[in-house]
mmCIF file of C-alpha atoms and ligand atoms in Angstrom:
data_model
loop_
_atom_site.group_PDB
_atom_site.id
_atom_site.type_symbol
_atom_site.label_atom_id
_atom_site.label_comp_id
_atom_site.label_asym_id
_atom_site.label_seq_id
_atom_site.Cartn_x
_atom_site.Cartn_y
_atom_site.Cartn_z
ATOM 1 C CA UNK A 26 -20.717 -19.738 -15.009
ATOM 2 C CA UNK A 27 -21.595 -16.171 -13.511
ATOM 3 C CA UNK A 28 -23.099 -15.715 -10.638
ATOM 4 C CA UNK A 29 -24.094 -12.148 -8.400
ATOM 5 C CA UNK A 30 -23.564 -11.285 -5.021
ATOM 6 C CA UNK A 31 -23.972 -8.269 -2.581
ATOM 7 C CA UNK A 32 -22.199 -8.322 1.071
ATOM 8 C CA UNK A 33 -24.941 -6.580 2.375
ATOM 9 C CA UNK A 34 -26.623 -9.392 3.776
ATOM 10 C CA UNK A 35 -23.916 -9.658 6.212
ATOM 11 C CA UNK A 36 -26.362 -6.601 8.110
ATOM 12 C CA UNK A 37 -29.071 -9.385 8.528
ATOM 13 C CA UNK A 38 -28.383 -10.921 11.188
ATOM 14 C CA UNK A 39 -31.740 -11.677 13.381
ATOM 15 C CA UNK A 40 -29.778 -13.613 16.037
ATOM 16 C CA UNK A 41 -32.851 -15.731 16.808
ATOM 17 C CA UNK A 42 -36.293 -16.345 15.576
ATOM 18 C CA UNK A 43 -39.421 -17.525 17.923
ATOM 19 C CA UNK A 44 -41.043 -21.657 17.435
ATOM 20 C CA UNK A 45 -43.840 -22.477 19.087
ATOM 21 C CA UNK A 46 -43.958 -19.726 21.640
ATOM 22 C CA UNK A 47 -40.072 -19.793 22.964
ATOM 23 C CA UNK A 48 -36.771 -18.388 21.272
ATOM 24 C CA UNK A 49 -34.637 -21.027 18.859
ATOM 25 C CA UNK A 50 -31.057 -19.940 17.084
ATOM 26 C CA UNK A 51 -32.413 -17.873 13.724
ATOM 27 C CA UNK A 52 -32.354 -20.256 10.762
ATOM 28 C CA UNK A 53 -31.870 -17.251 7.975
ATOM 29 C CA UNK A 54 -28.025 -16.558 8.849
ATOM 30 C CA UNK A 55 -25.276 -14.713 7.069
ATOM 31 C CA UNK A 56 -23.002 -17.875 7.398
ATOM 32 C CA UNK A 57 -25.905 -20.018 5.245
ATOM 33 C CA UNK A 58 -24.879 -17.441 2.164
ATOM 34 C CA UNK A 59 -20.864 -17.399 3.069
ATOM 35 C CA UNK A 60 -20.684 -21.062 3.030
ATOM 36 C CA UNK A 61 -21.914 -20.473 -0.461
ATOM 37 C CA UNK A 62 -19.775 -17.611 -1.465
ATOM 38 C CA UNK A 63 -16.933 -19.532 -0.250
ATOM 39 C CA UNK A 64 -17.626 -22.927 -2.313
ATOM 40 C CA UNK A 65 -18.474 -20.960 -5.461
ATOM 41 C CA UNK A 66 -15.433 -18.922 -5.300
ATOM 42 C CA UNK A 67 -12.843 -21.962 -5.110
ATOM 43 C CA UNK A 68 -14.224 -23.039 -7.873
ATOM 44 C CA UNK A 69 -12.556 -22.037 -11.165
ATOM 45 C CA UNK A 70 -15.391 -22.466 -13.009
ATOM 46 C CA UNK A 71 -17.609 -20.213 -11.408
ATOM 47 C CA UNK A 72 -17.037 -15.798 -12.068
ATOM 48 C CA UNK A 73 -18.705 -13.865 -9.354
ATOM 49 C CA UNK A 74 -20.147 -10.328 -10.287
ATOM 50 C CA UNK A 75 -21.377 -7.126 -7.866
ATOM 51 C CA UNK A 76 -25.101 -6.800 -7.906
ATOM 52 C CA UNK A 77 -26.357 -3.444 -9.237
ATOM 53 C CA UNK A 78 -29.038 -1.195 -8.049
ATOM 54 C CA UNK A 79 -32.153 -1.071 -9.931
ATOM 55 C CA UNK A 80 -34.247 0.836 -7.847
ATOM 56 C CA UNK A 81 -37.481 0.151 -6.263
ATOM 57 C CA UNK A 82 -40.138 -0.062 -9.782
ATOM 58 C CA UNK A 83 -39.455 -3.686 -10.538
ATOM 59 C CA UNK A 84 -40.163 -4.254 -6.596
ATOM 60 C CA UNK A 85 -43.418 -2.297 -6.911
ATOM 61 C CA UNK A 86 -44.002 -4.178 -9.942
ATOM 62 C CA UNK A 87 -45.186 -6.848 -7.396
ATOM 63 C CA UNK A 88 -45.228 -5.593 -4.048
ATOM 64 C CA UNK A 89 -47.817 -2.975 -2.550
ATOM 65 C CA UNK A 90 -45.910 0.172 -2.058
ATOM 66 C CA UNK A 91 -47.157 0.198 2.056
ATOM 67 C CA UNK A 92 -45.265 -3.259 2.359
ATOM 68 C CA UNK A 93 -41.995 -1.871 1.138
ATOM 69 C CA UNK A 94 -42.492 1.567 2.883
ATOM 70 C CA UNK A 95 -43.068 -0.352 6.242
ATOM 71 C CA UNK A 96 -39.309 -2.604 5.880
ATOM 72 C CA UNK A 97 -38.063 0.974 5.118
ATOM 73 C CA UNK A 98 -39.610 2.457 7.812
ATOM 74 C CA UNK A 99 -40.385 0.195 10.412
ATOM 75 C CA UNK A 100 -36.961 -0.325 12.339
ATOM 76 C CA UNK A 101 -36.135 3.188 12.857
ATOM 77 C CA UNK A 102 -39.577 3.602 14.414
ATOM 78 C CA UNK A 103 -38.555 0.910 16.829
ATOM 79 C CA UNK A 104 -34.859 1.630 17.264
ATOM 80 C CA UNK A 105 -36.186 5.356 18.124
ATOM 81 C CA UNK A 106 -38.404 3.838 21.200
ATOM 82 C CA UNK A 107 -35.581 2.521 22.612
ATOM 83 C CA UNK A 108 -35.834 -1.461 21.612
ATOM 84 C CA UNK A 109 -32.847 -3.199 20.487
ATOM 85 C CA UNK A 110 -34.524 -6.655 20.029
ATOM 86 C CA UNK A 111 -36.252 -7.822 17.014
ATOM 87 C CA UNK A 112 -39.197 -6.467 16.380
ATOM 88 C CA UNK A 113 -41.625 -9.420 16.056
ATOM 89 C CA UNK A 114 -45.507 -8.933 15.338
ATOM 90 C CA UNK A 115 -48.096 -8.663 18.560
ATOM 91 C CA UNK A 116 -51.415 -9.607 16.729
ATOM 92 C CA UNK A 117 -51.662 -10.774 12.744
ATOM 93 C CA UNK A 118 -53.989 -10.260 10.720
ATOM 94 C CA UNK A 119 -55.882 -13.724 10.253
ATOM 95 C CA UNK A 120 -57.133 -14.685 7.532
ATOM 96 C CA UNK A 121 -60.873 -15.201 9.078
ATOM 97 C CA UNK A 122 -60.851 -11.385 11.334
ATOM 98 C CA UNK A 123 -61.635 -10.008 8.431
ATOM 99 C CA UNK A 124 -63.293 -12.661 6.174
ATOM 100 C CA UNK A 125 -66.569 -10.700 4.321
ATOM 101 C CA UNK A 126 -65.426 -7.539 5.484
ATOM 102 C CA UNK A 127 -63.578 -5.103 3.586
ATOM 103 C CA UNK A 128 -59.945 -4.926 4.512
ATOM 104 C CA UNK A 129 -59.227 -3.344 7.463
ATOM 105 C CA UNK A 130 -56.158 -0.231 7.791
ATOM 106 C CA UNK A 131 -52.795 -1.085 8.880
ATOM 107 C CA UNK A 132 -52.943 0.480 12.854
ATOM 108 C CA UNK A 133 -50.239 3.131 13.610
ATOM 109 C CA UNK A 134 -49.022 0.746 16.853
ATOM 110 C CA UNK A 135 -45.873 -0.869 15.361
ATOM 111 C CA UNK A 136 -46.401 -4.424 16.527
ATOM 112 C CA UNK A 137 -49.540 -4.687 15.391
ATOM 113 C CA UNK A 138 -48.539 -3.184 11.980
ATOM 114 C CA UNK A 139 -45.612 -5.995 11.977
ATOM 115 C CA UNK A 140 -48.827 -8.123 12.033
ATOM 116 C CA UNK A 141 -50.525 -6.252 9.279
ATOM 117 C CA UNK A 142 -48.025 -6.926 6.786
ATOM 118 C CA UNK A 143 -45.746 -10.375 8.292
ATOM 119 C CA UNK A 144 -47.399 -13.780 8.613
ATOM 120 C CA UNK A 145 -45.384 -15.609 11.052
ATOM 121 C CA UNK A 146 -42.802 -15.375 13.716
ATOM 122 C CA UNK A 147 -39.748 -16.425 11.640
ATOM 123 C CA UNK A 148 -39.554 -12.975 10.177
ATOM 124 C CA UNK A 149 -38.234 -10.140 12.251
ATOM 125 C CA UNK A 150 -37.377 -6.754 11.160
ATOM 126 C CA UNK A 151 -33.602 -6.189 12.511
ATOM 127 C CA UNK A 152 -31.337 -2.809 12.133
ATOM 128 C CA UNK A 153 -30.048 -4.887 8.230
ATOM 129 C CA UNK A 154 -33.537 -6.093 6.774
ATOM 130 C CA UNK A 155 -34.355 -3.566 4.598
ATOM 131 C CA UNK A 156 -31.031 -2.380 2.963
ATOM 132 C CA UNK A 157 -30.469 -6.840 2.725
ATOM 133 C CA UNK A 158 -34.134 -7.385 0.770
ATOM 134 C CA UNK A 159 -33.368 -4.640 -1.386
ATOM 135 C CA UNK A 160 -29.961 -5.993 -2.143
ATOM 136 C CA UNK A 161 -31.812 -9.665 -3.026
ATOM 137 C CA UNK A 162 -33.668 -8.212 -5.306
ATOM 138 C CA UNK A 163 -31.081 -6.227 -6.867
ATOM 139 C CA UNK A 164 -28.755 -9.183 -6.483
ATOM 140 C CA UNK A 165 -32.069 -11.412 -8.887
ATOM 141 C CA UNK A 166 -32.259 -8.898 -11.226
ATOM 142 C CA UNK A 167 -28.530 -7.945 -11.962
ATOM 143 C CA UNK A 168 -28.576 -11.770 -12.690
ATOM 144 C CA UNK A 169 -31.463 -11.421 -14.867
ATOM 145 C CA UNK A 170 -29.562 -8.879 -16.937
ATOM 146 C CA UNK A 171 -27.025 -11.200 -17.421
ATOM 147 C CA UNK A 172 -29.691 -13.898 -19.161
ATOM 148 C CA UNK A 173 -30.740 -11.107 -21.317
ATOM 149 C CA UNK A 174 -27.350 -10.490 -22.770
ATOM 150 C CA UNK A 175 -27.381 -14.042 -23.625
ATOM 151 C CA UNK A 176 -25.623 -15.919 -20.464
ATOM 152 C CA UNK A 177 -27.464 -19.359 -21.071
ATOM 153 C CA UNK A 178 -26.831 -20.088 -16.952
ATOM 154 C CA UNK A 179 -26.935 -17.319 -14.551
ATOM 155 C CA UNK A 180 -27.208 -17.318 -10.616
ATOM 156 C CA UNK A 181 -28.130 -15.105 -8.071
ATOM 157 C CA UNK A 182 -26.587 -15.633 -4.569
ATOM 158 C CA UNK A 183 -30.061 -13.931 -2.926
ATOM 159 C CA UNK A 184 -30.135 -13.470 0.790
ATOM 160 C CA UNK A 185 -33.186 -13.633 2.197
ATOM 161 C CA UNK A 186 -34.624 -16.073 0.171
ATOM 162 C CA UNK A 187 -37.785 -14.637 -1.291
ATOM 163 C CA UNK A 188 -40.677 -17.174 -2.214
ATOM 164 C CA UNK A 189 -42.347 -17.006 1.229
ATOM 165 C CA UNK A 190 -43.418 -12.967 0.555
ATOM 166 C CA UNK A 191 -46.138 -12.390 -1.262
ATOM 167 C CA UNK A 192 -47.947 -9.016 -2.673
ATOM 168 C CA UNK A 193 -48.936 -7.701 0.781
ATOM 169 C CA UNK A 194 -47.245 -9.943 2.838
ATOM 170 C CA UNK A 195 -43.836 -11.312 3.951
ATOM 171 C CA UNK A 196 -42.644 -14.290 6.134
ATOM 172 C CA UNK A 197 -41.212 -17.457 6.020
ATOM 173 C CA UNK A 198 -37.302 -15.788 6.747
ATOM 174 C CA UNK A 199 -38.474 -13.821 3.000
ATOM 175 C CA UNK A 200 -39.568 -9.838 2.744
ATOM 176 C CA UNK A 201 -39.676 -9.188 -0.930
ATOM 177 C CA UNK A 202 -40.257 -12.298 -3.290
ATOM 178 C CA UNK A 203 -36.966 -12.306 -5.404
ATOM 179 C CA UNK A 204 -38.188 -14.582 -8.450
ATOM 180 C CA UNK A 205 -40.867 -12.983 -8.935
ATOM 181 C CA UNK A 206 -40.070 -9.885 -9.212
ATOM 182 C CA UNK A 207 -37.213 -11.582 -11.768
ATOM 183 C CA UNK A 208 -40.081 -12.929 -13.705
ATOM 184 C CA UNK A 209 -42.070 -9.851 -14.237
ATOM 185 C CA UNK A 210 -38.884 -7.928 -15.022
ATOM 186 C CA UNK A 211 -37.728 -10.729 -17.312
ATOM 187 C CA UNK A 212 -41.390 -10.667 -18.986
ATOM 188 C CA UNK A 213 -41.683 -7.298 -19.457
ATOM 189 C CA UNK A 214 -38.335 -7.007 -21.218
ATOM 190 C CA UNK A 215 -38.430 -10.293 -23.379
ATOM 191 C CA UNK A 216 -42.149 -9.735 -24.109
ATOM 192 C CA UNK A 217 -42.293 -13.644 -24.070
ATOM 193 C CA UNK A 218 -43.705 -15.543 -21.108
ATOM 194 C CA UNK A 219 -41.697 -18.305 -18.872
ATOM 195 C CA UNK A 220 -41.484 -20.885 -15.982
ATOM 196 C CA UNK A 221 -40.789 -20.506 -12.575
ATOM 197 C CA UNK A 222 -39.093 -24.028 -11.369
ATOM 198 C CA UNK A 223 -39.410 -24.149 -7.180
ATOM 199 C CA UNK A 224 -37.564 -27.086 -5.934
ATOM 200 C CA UNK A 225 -37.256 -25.346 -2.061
ATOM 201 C CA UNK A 226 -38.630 -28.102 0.407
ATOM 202 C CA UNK A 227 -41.201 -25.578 1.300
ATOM 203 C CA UNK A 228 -43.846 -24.556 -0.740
ATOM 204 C CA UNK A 229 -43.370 -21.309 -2.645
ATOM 205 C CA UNK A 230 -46.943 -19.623 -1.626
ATOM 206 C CA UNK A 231 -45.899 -15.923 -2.133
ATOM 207 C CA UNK A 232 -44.685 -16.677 -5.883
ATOM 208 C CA UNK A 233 -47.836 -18.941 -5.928
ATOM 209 C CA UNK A 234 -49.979 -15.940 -4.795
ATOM 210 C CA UNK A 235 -48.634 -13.216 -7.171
ATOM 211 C CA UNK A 236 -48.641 -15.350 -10.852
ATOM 212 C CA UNK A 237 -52.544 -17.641 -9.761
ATOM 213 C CA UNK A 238 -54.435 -15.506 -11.430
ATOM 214 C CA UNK A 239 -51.851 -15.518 -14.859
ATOM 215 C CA UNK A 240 -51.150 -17.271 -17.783
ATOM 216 C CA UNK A 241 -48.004 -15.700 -18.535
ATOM 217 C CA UNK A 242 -46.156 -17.692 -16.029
ATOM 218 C CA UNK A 243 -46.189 -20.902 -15.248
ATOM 219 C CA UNK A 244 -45.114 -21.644 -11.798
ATOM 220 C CA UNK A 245 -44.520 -25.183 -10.917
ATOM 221 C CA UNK A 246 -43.517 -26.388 -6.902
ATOM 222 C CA UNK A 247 -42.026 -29.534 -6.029
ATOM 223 C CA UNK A 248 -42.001 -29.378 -2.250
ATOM 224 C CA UNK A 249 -42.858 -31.462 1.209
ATOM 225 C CA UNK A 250 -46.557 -32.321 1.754
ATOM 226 C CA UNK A 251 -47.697 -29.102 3.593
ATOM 227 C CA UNK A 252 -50.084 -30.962 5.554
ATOM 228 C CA UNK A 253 -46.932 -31.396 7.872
ATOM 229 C CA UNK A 254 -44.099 -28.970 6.608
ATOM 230 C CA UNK A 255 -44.365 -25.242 6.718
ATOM 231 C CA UNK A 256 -46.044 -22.973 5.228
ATOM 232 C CA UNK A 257 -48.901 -25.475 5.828
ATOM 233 C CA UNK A 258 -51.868 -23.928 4.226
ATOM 234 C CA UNK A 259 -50.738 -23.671 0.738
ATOM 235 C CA UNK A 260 -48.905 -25.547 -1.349
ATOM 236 C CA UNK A 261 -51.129 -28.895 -2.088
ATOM 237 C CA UNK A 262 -51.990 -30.124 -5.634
ATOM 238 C CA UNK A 263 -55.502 -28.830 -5.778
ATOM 239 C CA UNK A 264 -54.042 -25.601 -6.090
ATOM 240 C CA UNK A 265 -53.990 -25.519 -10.272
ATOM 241 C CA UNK A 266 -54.696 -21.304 -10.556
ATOM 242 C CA UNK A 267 -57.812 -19.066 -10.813
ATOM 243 C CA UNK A 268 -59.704 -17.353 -14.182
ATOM 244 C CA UNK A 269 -56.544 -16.839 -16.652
ATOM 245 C CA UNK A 270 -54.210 -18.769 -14.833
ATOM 246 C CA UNK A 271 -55.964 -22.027 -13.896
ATOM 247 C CA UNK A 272 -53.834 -24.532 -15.535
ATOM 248 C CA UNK A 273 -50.534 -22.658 -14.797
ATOM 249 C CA UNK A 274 -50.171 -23.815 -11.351
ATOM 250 C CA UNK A 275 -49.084 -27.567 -10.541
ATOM 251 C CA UNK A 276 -47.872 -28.076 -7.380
ATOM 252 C CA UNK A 277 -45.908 -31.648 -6.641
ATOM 253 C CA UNK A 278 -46.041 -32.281 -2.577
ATOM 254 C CA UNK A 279 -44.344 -35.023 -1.692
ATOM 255 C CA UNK A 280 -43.739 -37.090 1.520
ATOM 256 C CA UNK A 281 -40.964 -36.076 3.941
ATOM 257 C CA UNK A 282 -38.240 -37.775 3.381
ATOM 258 C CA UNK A 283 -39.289 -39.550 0.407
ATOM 259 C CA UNK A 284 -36.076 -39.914 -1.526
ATOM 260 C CA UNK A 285 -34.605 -39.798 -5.134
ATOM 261 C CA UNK A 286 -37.303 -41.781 -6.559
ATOM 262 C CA UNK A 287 -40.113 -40.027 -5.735
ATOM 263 C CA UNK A 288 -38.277 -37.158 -6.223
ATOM 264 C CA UNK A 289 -37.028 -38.092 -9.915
ATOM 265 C CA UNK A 290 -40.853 -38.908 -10.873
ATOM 266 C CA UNK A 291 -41.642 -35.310 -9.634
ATOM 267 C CA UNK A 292 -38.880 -33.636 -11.531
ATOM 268 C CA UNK A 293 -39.560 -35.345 -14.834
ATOM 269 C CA UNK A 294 -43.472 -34.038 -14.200
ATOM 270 C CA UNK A 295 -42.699 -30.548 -13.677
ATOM 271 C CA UNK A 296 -40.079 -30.771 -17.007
ATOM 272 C CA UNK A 297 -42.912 -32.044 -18.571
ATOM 273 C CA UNK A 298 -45.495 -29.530 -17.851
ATOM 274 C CA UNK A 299 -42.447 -26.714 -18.671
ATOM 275 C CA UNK A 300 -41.795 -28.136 -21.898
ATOM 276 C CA UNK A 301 -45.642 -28.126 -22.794
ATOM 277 C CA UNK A 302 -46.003 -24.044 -21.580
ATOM 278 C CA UNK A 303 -42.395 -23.575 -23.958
ATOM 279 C CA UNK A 304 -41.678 -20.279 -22.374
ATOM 280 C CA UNK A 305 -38.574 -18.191 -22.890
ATOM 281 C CA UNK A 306 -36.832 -18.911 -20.045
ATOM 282 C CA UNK A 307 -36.990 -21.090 -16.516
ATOM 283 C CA UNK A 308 -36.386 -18.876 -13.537
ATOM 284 C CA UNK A 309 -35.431 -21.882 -10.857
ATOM 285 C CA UNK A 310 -36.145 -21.116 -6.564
ATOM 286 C CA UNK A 311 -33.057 -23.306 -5.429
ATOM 287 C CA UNK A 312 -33.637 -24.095 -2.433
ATOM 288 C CA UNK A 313 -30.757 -27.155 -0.723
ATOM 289 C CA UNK A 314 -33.463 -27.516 2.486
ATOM 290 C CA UNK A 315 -34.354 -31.063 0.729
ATOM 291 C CA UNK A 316 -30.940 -31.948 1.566
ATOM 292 C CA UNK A 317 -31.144 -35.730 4.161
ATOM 293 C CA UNK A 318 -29.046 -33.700 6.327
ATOM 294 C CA UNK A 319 -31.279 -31.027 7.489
ATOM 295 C CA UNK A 320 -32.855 -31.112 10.547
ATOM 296 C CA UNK A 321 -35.946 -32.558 9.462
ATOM 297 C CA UNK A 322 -34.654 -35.109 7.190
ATOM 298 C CA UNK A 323 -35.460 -32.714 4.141
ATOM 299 C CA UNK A 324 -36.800 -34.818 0.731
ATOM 300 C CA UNK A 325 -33.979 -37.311 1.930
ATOM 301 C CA UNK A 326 -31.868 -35.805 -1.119
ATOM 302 C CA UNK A 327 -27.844 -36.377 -1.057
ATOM 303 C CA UNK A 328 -25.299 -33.969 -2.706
ATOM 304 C CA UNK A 329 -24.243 -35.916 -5.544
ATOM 305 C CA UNK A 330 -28.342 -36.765 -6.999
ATOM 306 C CA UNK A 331 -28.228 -32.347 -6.215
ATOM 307 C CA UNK A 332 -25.827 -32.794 -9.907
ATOM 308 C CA UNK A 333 -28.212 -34.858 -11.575
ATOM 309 C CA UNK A 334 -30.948 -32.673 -10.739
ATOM 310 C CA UNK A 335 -29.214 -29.437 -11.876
ATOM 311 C CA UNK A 336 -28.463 -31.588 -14.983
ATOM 312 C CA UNK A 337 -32.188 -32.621 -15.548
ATOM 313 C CA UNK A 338 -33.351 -29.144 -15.254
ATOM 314 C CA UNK A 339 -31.219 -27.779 -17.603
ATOM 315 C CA UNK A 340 -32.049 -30.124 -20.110
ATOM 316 C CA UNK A 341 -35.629 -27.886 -20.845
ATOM 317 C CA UNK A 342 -33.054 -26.354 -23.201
ATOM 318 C CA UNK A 343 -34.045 -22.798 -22.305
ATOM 319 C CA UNK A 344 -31.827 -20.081 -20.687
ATOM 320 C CA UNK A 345 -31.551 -20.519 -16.721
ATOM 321 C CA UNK A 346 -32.381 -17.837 -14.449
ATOM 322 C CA UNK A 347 -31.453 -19.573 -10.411
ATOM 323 C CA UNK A 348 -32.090 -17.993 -7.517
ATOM 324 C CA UNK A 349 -31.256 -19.017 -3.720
ATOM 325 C CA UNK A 350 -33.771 -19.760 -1.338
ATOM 326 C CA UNK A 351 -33.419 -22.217 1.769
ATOM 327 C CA UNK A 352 -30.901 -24.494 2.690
ATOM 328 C CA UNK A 353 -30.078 -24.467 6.309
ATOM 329 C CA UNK A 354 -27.408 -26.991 7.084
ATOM 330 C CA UNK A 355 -24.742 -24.720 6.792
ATOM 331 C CA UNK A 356 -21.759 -27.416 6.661
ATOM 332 C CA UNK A 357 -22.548 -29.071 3.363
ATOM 333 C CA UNK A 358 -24.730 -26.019 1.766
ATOM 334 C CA UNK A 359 -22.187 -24.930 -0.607
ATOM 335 C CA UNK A 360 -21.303 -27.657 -1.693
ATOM 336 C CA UNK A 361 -24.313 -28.639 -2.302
ATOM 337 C CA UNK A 362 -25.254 -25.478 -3.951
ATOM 338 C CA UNK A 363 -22.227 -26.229 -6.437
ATOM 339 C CA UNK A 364 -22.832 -29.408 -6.904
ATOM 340 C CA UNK A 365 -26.481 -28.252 -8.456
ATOM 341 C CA UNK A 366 -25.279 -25.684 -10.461
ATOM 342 C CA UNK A 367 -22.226 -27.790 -11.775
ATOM 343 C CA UNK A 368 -25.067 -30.286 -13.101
ATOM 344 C CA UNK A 369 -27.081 -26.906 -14.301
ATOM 345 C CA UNK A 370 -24.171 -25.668 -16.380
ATOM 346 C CA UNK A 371 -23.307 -29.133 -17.938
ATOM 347 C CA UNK A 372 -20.181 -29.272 -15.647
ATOM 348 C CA UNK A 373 -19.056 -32.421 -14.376
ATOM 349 C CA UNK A 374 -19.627 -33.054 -10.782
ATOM 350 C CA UNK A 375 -16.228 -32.511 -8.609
ATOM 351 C CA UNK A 376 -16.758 -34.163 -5.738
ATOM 352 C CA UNK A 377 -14.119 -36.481 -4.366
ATOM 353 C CA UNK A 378 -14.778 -40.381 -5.347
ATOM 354 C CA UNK A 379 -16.216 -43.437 -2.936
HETATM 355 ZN ZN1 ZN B 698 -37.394 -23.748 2.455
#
């Protein structure tokens, strides 16, 4: 199986990250994508390729140009004033500041422009963001060449994970949404439509945000109840799409924790309602943070069911487009990750017996 990666994550390296008001270890680290690197590269049956650079139109594709030209711009600006630290936003645009107003201009004052465009206080701009986002993307879409030549199984090592940023906004440890920017480059060059798969334990509400209004995608979440687990205010099951695309959003919450039952019920749902939409192609936002290990208990999922899930996916029958997104317990993450893919491919699981 072939799979892309770019070292220049290793440049992203926020050091720590700010929950509920006071400084915790940063969860987005360079070790999360190593550990994976490392697990997919003892592995015989895995080929790693360099990730190409495609330029910023497919990321414009999706993205307003001012939210791209601010990761560009935005740590020089601060690096020139002096600051070393993070740069974390002062005042965010809320939802309700501007609610029947027209939208207001991003401000020239930095922090409050890091609030213009970033959602929460996971996200920092460091000296490495930009040139790593860019390489995400490139890293998604040299993988998505790869299913257009004909690779039935292709996946993209992406660091940051994506599905948190949406058109005109980024958070959620993601700056520029990865899969879909795939899709629409995928779309445009198949000229047939497809499924975006999210299994992350967090609900994918920037890839939500860009495809609700679209039938040409079908984007389908299986995630933790976000009446509990971030990103809280989107993600639940009345969310089904707008004009065109209602009916090409189904989003699966589930309880914390729940376990491979649940789980299973979900999965076979979400095949179902792929199967029905028969696109071309399933782009899948892999993300191992429903692992039991993780700090909040995850989906209560353990590395060998990660096989049969990989397995079950791949059973749509359709090429496979999969892209990382969370997983933050970095001791079992690759093997985890390879343990999914393994089942993806139609590989035999190789984890020790008992
Ligand atoms: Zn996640």
């Amino acid at each position: 199986m072939r799979f892309v990666y770019s070292p220049e994550h290793l440049h992203l390296d926020p050091v720590y990250e700010v929950e509920h008001g006071v400084q915790s270890a940063a969860s987005d680290i360079p070790a999360r994508a190593e550990a994976i690197r490392r697990a997919l590269e003892e592995d015989t049956d895995f080929v790693v390729d360099g990730a190409t650079d495609h330029g910023t139109g497919p990321i414009e594709a999706i993205h307003d140009a001012g939210l791209l030209r601010f990761l560009e711009q935005a740590w020089a600006e601060w690096a020139g004033s002096r600051k070393a630290n993070p740069l974390y936003a002062d005042t965010f645009l809320h939802y309700s500041l501007g609610e029947g107003m027209e939208r207001p201009p991003e401000p020239i004052e930095l922090g409050s422009r890091m609030g213009y465009w970033c959602f929460d206080m996971y996200t920092p701009v460091v000296q490495g963001t930009y040139a790593a986002a860019r390489a995400a993307v490139d890293v998604a879409l040299t993988a998505a060449d790869l299913v257009l030549e004909g690779e039935p199984v292709v996946y993209g090592l992406c660091r940051p994970p994506g599905h948190h940023a949406g058109p005109k906004v980024f958070g959620g440890s993601c700056y520029l949404n990865n899969a879909a920017v795939a899709a629409q480059y995928l779309l445009e060059r198949s000229g047939s439509r497809l499924s975006i798969l999210d299994v992350d334990q967090h609900h994918g509400n920037g890839t939500q945000q860009v495809f609700y209004s679209r039938s040409d995608v079908l984007y389908v979440s299986i995630h933790a109840d976000p009446s509990h687990y971030y990103p809280h205010f989107t993600g639940n099951a009345r969310e089904i799409g707008a004009a065109q695309g209602e009916g090409f959003n189904l989003n699966l919450p589930l309880r914390g924790r729940c376990g491979q039952n649940e789980y299973l019920l979900a999965v076979e749902r979400a095949l179902d309602a792929i199967a029905a939409f028969d696109g071309s192609a399933v782009i899948v936002s892999l993300g191992l943070d429903t692992y039991c290990m993780e700090d909040d208990g995850g989906l209560g999922l353990t590395t060998p069911f990660f096989h049969e899930v990989g397995r079950k996916v791949a059973s749509v029958g359709t090429p496979l487009l999969i892209l990382q997104e969370g997983g933050y317990y970095v001791p079992d993450l690759g093997k985890n990750t390879r343990q999914w893919l393994r089942g993806a491919a139609g590989l035999l699981p190789d984890l020790p017996r008992g």
